[in-house]
mmCIF file of C-alpha atoms and ligand atoms in Angstrom:
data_model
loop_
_atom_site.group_PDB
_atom_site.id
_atom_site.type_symbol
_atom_site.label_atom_id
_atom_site.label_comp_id
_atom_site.label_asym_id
_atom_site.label_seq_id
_atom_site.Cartn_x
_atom_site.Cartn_y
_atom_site.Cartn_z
ATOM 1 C CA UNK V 584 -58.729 51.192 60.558
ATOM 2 C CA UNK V 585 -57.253 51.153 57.220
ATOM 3 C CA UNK V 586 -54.734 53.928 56.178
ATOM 4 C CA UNK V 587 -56.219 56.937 54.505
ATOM 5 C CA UNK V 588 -59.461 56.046 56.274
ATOM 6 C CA UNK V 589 -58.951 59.350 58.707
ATOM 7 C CA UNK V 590 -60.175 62.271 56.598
ATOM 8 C CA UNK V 591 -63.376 59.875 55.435
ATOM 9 C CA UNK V 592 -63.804 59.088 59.287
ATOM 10 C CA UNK V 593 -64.125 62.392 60.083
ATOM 11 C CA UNK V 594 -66.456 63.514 57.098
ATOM 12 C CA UNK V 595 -68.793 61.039 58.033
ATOM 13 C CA UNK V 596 -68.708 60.628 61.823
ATOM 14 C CA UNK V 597 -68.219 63.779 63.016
ATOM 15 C CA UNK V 598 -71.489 65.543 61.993
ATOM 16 C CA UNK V 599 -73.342 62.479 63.277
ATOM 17 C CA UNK V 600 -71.726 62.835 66.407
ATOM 18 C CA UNK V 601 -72.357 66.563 66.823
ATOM 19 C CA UNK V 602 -76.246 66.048 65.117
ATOM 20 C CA UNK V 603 -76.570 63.177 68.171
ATOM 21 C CA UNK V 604 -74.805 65.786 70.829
ATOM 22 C CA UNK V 605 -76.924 68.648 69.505
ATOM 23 C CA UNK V 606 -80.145 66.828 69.280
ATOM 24 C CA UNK V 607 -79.568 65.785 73.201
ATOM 25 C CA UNK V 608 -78.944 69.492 74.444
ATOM 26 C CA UNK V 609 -82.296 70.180 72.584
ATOM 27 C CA UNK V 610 -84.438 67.541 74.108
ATOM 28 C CA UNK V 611 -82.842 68.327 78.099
ATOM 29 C CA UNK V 612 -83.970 71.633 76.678
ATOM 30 C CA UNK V 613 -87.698 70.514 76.174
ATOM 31 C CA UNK V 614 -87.383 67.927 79.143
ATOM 32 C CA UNK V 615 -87.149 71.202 81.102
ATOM 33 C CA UNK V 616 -90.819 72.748 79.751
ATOM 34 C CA UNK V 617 -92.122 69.635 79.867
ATOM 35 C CA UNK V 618 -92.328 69.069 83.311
ATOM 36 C CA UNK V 619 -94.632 72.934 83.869
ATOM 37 C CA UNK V 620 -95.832 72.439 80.098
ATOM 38 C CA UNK V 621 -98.284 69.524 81.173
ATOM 39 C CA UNK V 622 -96.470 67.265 78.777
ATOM 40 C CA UNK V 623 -95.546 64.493 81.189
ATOM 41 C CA UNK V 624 -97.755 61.572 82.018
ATOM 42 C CA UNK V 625 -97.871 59.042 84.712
ATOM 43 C CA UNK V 626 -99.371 55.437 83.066
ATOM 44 C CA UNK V 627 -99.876 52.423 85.198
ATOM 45 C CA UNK V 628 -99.533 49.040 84.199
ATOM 46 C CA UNK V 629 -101.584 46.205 86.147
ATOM 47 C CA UNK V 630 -99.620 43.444 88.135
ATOM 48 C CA UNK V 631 -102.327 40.530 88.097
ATOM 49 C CA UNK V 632 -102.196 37.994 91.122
ATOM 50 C CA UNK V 633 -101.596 35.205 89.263
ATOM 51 C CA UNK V 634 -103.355 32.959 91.417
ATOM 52 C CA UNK V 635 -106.833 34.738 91.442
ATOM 53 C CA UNK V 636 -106.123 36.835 88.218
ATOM 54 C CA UNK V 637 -107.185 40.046 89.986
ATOM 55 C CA UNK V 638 -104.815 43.543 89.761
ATOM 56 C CA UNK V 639 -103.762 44.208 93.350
ATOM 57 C CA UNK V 640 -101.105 46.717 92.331
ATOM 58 C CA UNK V 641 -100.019 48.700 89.772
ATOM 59 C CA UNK V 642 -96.665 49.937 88.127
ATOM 60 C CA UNK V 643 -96.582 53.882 86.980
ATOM 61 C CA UNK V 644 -94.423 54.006 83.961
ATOM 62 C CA UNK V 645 -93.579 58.262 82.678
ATOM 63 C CA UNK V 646 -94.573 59.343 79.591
ATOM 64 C CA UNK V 647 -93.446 62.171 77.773
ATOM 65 C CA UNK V 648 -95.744 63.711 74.644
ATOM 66 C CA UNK V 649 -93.012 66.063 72.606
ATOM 67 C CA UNK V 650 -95.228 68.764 70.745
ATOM 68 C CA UNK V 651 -92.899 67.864 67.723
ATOM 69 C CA UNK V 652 -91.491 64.465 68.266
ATOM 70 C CA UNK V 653 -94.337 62.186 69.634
ATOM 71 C CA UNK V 654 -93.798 60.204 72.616
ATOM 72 C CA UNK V 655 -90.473 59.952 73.769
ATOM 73 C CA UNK V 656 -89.253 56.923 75.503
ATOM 74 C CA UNK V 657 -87.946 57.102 79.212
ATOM 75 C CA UNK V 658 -85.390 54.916 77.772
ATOM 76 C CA UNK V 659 -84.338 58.059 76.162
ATOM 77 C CA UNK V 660 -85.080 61.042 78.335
ATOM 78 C CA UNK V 661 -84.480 59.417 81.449
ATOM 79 C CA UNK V 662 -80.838 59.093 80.655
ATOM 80 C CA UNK V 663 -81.030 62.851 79.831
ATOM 81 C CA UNK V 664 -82.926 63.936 83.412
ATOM 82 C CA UNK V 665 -80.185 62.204 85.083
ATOM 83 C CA UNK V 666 -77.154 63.902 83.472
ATOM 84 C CA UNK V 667 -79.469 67.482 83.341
ATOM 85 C CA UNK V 668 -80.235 67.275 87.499
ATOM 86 C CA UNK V 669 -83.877 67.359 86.324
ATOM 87 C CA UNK V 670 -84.723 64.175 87.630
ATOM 88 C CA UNK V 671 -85.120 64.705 91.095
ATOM 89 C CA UNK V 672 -88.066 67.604 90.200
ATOM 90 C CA UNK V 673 -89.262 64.453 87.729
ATOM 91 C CA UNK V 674 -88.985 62.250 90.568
ATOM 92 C CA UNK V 675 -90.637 64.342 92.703
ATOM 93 C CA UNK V 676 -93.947 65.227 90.677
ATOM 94 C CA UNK V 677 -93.990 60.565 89.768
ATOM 95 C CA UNK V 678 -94.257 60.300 93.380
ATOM 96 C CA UNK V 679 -96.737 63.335 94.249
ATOM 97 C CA UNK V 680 -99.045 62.409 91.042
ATOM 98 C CA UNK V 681 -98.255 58.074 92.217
ATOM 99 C CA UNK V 682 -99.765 58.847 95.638
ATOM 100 C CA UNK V 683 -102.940 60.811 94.433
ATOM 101 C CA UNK V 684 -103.616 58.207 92.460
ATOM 102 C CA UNK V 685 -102.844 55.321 94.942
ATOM 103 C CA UNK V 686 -105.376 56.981 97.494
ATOM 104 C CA UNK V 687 -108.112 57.155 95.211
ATOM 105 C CA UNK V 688 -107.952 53.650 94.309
ATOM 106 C CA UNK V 689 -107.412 52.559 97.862
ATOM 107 C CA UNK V 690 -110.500 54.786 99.051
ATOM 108 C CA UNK V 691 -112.640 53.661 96.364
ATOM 109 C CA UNK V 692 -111.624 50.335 94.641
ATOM 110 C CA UNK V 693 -109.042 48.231 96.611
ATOM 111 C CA UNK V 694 -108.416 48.892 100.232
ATOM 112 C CA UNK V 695 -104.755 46.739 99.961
ATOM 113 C CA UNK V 696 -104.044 48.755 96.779
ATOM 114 C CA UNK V 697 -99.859 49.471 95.649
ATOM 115 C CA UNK V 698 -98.408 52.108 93.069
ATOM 116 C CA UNK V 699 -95.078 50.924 92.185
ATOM 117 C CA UNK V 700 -92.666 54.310 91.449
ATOM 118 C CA UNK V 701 -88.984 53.791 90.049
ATOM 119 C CA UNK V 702 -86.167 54.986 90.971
ATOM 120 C CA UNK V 703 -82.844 55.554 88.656
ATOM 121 C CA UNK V 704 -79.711 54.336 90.431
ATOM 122 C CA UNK V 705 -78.431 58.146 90.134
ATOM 123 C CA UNK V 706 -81.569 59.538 91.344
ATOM 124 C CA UNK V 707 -81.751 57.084 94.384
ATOM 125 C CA UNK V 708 -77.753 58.074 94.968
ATOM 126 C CA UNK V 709 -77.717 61.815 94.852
ATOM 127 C CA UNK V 710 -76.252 62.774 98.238
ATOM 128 C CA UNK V 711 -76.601 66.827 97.796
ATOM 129 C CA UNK V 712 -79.433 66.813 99.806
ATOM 130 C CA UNK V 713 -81.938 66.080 97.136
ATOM 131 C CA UNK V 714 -82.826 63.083 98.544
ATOM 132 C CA UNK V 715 -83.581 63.840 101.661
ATOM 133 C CA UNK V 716 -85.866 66.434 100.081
ATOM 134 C CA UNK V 717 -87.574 63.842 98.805
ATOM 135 C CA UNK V 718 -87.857 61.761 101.697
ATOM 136 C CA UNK V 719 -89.197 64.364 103.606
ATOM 137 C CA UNK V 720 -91.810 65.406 100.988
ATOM 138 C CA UNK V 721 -92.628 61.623 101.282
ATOM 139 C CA UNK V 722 -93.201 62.101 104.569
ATOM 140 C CA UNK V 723 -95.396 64.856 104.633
ATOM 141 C CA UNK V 724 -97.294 63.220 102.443
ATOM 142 C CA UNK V 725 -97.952 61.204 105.212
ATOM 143 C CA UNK V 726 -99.305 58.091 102.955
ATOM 144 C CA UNK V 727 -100.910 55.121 104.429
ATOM 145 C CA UNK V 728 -98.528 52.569 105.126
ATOM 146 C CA UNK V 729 -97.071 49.750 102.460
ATOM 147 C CA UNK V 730 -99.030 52.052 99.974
ATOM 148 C CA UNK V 731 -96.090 52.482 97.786
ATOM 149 C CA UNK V 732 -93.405 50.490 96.579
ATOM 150 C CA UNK V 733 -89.894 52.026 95.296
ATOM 151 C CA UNK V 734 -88.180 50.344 92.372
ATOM 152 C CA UNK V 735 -84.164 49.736 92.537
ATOM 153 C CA UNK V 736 -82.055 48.081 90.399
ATOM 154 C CA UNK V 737 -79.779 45.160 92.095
ATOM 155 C CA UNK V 738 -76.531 47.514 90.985
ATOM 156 C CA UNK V 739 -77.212 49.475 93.410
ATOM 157 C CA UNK V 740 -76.935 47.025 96.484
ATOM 158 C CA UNK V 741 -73.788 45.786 95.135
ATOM 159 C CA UNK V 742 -71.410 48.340 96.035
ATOM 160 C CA UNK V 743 -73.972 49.722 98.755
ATOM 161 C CA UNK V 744 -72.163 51.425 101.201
ATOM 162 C CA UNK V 745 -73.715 52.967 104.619
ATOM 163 C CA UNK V 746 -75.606 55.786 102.547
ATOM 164 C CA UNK V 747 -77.435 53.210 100.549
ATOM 165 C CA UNK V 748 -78.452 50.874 103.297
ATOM 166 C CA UNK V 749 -79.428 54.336 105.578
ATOM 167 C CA UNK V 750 -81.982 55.584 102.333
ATOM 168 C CA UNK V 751 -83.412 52.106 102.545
ATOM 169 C CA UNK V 752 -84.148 52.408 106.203
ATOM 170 C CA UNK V 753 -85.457 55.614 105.617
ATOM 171 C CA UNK V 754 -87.804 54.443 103.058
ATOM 172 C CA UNK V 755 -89.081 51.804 105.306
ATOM 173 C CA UNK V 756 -89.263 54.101 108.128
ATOM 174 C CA UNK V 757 -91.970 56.328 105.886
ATOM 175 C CA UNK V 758 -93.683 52.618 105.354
ATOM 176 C CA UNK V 759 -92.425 52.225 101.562
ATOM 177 C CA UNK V 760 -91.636 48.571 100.638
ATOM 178 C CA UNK V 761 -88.741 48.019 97.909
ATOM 179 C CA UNK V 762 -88.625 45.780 94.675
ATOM 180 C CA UNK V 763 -85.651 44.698 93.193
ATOM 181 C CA UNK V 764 -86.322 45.641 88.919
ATOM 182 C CA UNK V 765 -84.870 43.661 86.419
ATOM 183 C CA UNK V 766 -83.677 40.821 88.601
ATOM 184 C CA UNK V 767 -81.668 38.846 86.982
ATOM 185 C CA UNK V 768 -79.693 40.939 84.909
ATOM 186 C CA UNK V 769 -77.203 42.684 87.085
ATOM 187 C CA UNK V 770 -73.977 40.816 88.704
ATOM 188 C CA UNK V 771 -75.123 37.616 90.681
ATOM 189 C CA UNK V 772 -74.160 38.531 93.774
ATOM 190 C CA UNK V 773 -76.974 37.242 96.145
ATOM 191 C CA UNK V 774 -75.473 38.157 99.430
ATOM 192 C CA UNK V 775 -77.431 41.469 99.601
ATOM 193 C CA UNK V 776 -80.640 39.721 99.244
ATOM 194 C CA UNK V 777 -79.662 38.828 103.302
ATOM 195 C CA UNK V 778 -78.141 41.736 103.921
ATOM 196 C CA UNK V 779 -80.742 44.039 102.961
ATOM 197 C CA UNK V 780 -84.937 44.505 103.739
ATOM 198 C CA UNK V 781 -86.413 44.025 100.350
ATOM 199 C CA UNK V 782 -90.133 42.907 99.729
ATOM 200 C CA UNK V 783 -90.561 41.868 95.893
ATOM 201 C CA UNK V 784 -88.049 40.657 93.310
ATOM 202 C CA UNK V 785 -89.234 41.555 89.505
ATOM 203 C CA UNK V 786 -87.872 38.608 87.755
ATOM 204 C CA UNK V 787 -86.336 40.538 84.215
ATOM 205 C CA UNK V 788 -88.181 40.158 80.825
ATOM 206 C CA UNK V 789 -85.550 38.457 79.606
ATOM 207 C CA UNK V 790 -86.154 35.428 81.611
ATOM 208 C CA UNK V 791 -89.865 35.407 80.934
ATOM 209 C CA UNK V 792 -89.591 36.217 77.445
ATOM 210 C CA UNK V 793 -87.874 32.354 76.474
ATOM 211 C CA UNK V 794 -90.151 30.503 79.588
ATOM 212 C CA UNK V 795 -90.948 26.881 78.142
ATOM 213 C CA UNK V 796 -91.136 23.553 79.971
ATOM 214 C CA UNK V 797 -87.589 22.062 81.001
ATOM 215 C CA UNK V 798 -85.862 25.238 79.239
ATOM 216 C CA UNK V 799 -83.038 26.839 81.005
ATOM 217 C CA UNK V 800 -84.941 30.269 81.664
ATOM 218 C CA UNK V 801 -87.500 28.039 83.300
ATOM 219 C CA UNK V 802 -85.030 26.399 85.860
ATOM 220 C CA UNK V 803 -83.410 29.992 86.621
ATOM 221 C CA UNK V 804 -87.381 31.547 87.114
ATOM 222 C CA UNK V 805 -87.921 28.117 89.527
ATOM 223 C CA UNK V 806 -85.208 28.599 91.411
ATOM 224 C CA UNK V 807 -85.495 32.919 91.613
ATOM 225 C CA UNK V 808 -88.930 32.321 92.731
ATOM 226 C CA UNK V 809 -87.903 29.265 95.433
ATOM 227 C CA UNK V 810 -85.123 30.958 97.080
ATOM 228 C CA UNK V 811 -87.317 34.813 96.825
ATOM 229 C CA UNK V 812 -90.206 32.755 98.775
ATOM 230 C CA UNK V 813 -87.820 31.027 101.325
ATOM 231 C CA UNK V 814 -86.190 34.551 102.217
ATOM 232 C CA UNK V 815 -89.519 36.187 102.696
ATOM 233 C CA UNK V 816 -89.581 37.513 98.904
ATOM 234 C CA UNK V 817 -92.559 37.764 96.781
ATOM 235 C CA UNK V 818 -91.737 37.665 92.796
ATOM 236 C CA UNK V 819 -92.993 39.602 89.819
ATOM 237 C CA UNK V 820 -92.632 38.205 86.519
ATOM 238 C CA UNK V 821 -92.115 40.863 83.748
ATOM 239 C CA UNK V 822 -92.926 41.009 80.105
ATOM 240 C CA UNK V 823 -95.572 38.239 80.679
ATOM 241 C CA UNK V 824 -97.016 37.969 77.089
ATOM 242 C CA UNK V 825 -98.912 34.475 76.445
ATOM 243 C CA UNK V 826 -100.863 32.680 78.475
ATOM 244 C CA UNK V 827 -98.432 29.899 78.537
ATOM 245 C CA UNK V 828 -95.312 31.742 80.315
ATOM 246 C CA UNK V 829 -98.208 33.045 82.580
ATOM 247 C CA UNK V 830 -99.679 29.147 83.008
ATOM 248 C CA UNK V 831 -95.709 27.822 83.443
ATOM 249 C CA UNK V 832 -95.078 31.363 86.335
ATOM 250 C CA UNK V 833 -98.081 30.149 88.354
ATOM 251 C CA UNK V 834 -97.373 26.536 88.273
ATOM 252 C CA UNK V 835 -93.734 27.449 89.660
ATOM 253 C CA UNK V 836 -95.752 29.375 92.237
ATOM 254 C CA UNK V 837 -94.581 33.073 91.468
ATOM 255 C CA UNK V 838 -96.771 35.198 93.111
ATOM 256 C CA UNK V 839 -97.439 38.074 90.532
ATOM 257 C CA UNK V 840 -97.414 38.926 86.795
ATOM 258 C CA UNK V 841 -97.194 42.113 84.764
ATOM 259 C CA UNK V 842 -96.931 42.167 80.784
ATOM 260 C CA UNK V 843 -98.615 43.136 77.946
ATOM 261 C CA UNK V 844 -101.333 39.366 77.868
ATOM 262 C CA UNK V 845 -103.246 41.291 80.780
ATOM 263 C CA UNK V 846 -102.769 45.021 79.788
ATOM 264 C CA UNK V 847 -100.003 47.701 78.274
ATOM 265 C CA UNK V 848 -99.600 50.567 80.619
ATOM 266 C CA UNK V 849 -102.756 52.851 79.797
ATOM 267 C CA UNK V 850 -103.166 56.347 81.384
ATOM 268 C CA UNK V 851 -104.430 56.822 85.057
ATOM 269 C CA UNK V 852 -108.504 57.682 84.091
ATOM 270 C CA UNK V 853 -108.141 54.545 82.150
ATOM 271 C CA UNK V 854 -106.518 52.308 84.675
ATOM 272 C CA UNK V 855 -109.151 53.656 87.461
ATOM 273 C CA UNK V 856 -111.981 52.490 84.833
ATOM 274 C CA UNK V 857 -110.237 49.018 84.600
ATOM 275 C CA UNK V 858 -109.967 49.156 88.723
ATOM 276 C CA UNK V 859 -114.024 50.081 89.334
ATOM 277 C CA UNK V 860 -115.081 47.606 86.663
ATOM 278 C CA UNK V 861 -112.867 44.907 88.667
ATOM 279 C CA UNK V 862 -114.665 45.937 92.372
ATOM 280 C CA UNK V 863 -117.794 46.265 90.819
ATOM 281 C CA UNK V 864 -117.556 42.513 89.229
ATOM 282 C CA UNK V 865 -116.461 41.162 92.922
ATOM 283 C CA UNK V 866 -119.246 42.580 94.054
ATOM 284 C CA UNK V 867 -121.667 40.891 91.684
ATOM 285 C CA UNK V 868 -120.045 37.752 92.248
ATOM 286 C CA UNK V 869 -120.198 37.571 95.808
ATOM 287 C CA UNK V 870 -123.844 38.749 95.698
ATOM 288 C CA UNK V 871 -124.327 35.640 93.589
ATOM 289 C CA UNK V 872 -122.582 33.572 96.315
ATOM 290 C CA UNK V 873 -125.289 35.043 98.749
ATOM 291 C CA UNK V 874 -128.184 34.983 96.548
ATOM 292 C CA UNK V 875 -127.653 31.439 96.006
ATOM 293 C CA UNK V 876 -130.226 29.204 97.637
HETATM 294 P P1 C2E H 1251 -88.968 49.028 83.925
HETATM 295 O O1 C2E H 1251 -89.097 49.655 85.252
HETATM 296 O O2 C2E H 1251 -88.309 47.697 83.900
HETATM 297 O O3 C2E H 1251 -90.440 48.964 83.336
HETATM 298 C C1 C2E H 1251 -90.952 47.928 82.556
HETATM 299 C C2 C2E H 1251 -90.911 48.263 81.081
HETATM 300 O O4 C2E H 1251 -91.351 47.129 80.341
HETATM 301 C C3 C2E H 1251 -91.868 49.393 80.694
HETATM 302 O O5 C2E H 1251 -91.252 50.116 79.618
HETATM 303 C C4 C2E H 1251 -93.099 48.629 80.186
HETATM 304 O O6 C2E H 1251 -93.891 49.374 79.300
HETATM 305 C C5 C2E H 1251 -92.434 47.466 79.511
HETATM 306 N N1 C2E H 1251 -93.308 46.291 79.430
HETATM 307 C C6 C2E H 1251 -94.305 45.944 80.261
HETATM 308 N N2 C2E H 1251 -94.850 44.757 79.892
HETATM 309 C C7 C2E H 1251 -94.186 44.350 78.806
HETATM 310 C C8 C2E H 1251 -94.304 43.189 77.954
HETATM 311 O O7 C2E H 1251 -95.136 42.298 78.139
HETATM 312 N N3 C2E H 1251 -93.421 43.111 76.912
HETATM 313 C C9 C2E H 1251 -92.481 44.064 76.673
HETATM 314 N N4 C2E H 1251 -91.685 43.913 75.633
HETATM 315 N N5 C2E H 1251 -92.348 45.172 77.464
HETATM 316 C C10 C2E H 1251 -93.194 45.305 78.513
HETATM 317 P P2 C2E H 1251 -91.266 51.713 79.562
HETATM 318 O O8 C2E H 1251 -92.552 52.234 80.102
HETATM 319 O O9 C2E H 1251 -90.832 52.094 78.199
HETATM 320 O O10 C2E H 1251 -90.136 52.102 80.601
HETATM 321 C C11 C2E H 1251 -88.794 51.775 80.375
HETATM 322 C C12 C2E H 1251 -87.957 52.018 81.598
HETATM 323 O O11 C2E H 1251 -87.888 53.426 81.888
HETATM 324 C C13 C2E H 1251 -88.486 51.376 82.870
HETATM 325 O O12 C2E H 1251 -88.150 50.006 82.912
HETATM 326 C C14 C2E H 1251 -87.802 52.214 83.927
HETATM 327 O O13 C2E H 1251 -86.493 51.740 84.147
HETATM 328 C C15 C2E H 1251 -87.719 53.589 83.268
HETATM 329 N N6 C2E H 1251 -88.798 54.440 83.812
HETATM 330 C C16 C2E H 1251 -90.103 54.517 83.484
HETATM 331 N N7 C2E H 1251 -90.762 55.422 84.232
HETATM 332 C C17 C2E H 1251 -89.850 55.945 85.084
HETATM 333 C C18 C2E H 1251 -89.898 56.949 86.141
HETATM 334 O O14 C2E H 1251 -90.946 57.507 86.476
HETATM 335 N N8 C2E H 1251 -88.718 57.220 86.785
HETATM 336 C C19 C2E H 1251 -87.539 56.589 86.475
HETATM 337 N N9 C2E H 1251 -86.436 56.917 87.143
HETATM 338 N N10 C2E H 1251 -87.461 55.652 85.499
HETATM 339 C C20 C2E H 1251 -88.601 55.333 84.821
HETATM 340 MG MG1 MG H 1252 -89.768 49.110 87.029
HETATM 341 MG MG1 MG H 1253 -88.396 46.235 85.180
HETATM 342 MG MG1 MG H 1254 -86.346 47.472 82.860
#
């Protein structure tokens, strides 16, 4: 910095800084009525089988309404949950709300139904005892099995020690499969695809985002999907937005899609309308099948 440039550096950066600092302390503040305020919501976003273009699962994204502020992205708060220790209560009350939710839909629309839930690298790594809270509220929860899916990021498996791979056994042990978010974007380390029991890879928005014929992202989403599928994998493309990157995912043979071309995350009443309108239309066409002479 130039010489002199000291007493203007701190004129101008240092009430930023403290504004920035400040308006943090407020929102953990809020974050912390929010959760007994009613102000949190769970959305779900479809994930289409891309083959038959039918919703066989669903992702539930948080959302927080601030009474002054609007909707707050879990971009933002998130962060702020973490560093606050409120994120294993939010954790909790995702999960509780997920699996209401996921056995409704199950009982009434979609017997194979799954609610996706993530899972922050520090939430899935506190070691105070939280998480075994958790598992054992998951537990007595006593869901049917596969109903659920936790969402990891591939950090986490990197430097995964014996208290990583134990939570992931212990996950499986309640019958929760695992998908790997934002694959892609993390170190390329593949080893711990063999080394540990994961069901789905979500192949990052970024990769989808630039999918065109003989492009690079399109050799990288080939060869994701072709060594997920010979491993046992199935693959999730994110941010799926036209129908071409959709067109170009099946024809590589990736199994599912999620992105805004086939719906934004909406809330749950919503999504359960979308779900009965989709059984009610299967029905109709295999009466039709029947009826037929
Ligand atoms: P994520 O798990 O990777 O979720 C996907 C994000 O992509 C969501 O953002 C979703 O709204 C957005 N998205 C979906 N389709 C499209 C698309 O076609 N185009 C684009 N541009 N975006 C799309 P959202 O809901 O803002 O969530 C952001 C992140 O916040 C999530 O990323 C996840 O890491 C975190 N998050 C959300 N809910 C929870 C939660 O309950 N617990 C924890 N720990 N983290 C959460
Ligand atoms: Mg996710
Ligand atoms: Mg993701
Ligand atoms: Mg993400």
């Amino acid at each position: 910095a130039a010489k002199g440039g000291g007493r203007n550096r701190f004129s101008y950066f240092t009430p930023t800084l403290q504004v920035a600092a400040l308006n943090r302390m407020r929102l953990t503040n809020d974050l912390r009525g929010a959760l007994k305020g009613g102000q949190l919501a769970l959305y779900f976003q479809p994930i289409v089988h891309l083959r038959t273009g039918r919703i066989h699962k669903a992702e539930a994204l948080i959302r927080w309404t601030h009474p002054q502020r609007g909707m707050v992205s879990p971009l933002e708060f998130i962060p702020l949950a973490e560093s606050s220790g409120l994120i294993m209560e939010i954790g909790s009350w995702v999960l509780r709300e997920s699996v209401q939710w996921v056995r409704r839909w199950r009982r009434e629309h979609h017997p194979e139904f799954q609610v996706s839930v993530n899972q922050s690298p520090l939430e899935f790594q506190r070691d105070d005892g939280s998480y075994q809270a958790w598992l054992g509220e998951l537990q007595a929860l006593d869901l049917p099995g596969q109903s659920v899916v936790v969402e990891i990021t591939e950090g986490l498996l990197l430097d995964a020690n014996s208290a990583v791979s134990n939570k992931l056994l212990q996950l499986r042990d309640a019958g929760i499969q695992v998908a790997l978010d934002d694959f892609g974007t993390g170190y390329s380390s593949l080893s711990y695809l063999k080394k540990f029991d994961i069901d789905y890879l979500k192949i990052d928005r970024s990769f989808t985002r630039n999918l065109a014929p003989d492009s690079s992202d399109m050799a990288l989403s080939d060869a994701i999907i072709v060594m997920a599928h010979k491993l046992g994998l199935r693959v999730i493309a994110e941010g799926v937005e036209t129908a071409e990157q959709r067109d170009l995912l099946a024809a590589a043979g990736c199994d599912y899609g999620q992105g805004y071309l086939f719906a934004r995350p909406m809330p749950a009443e919503q999504f359960d309308a979308l779900l009965k309108a989709q059984a009610a239309q299967a029905a109709q066409a295999a009466q039709a099948v029947q009826a037929a002479p």
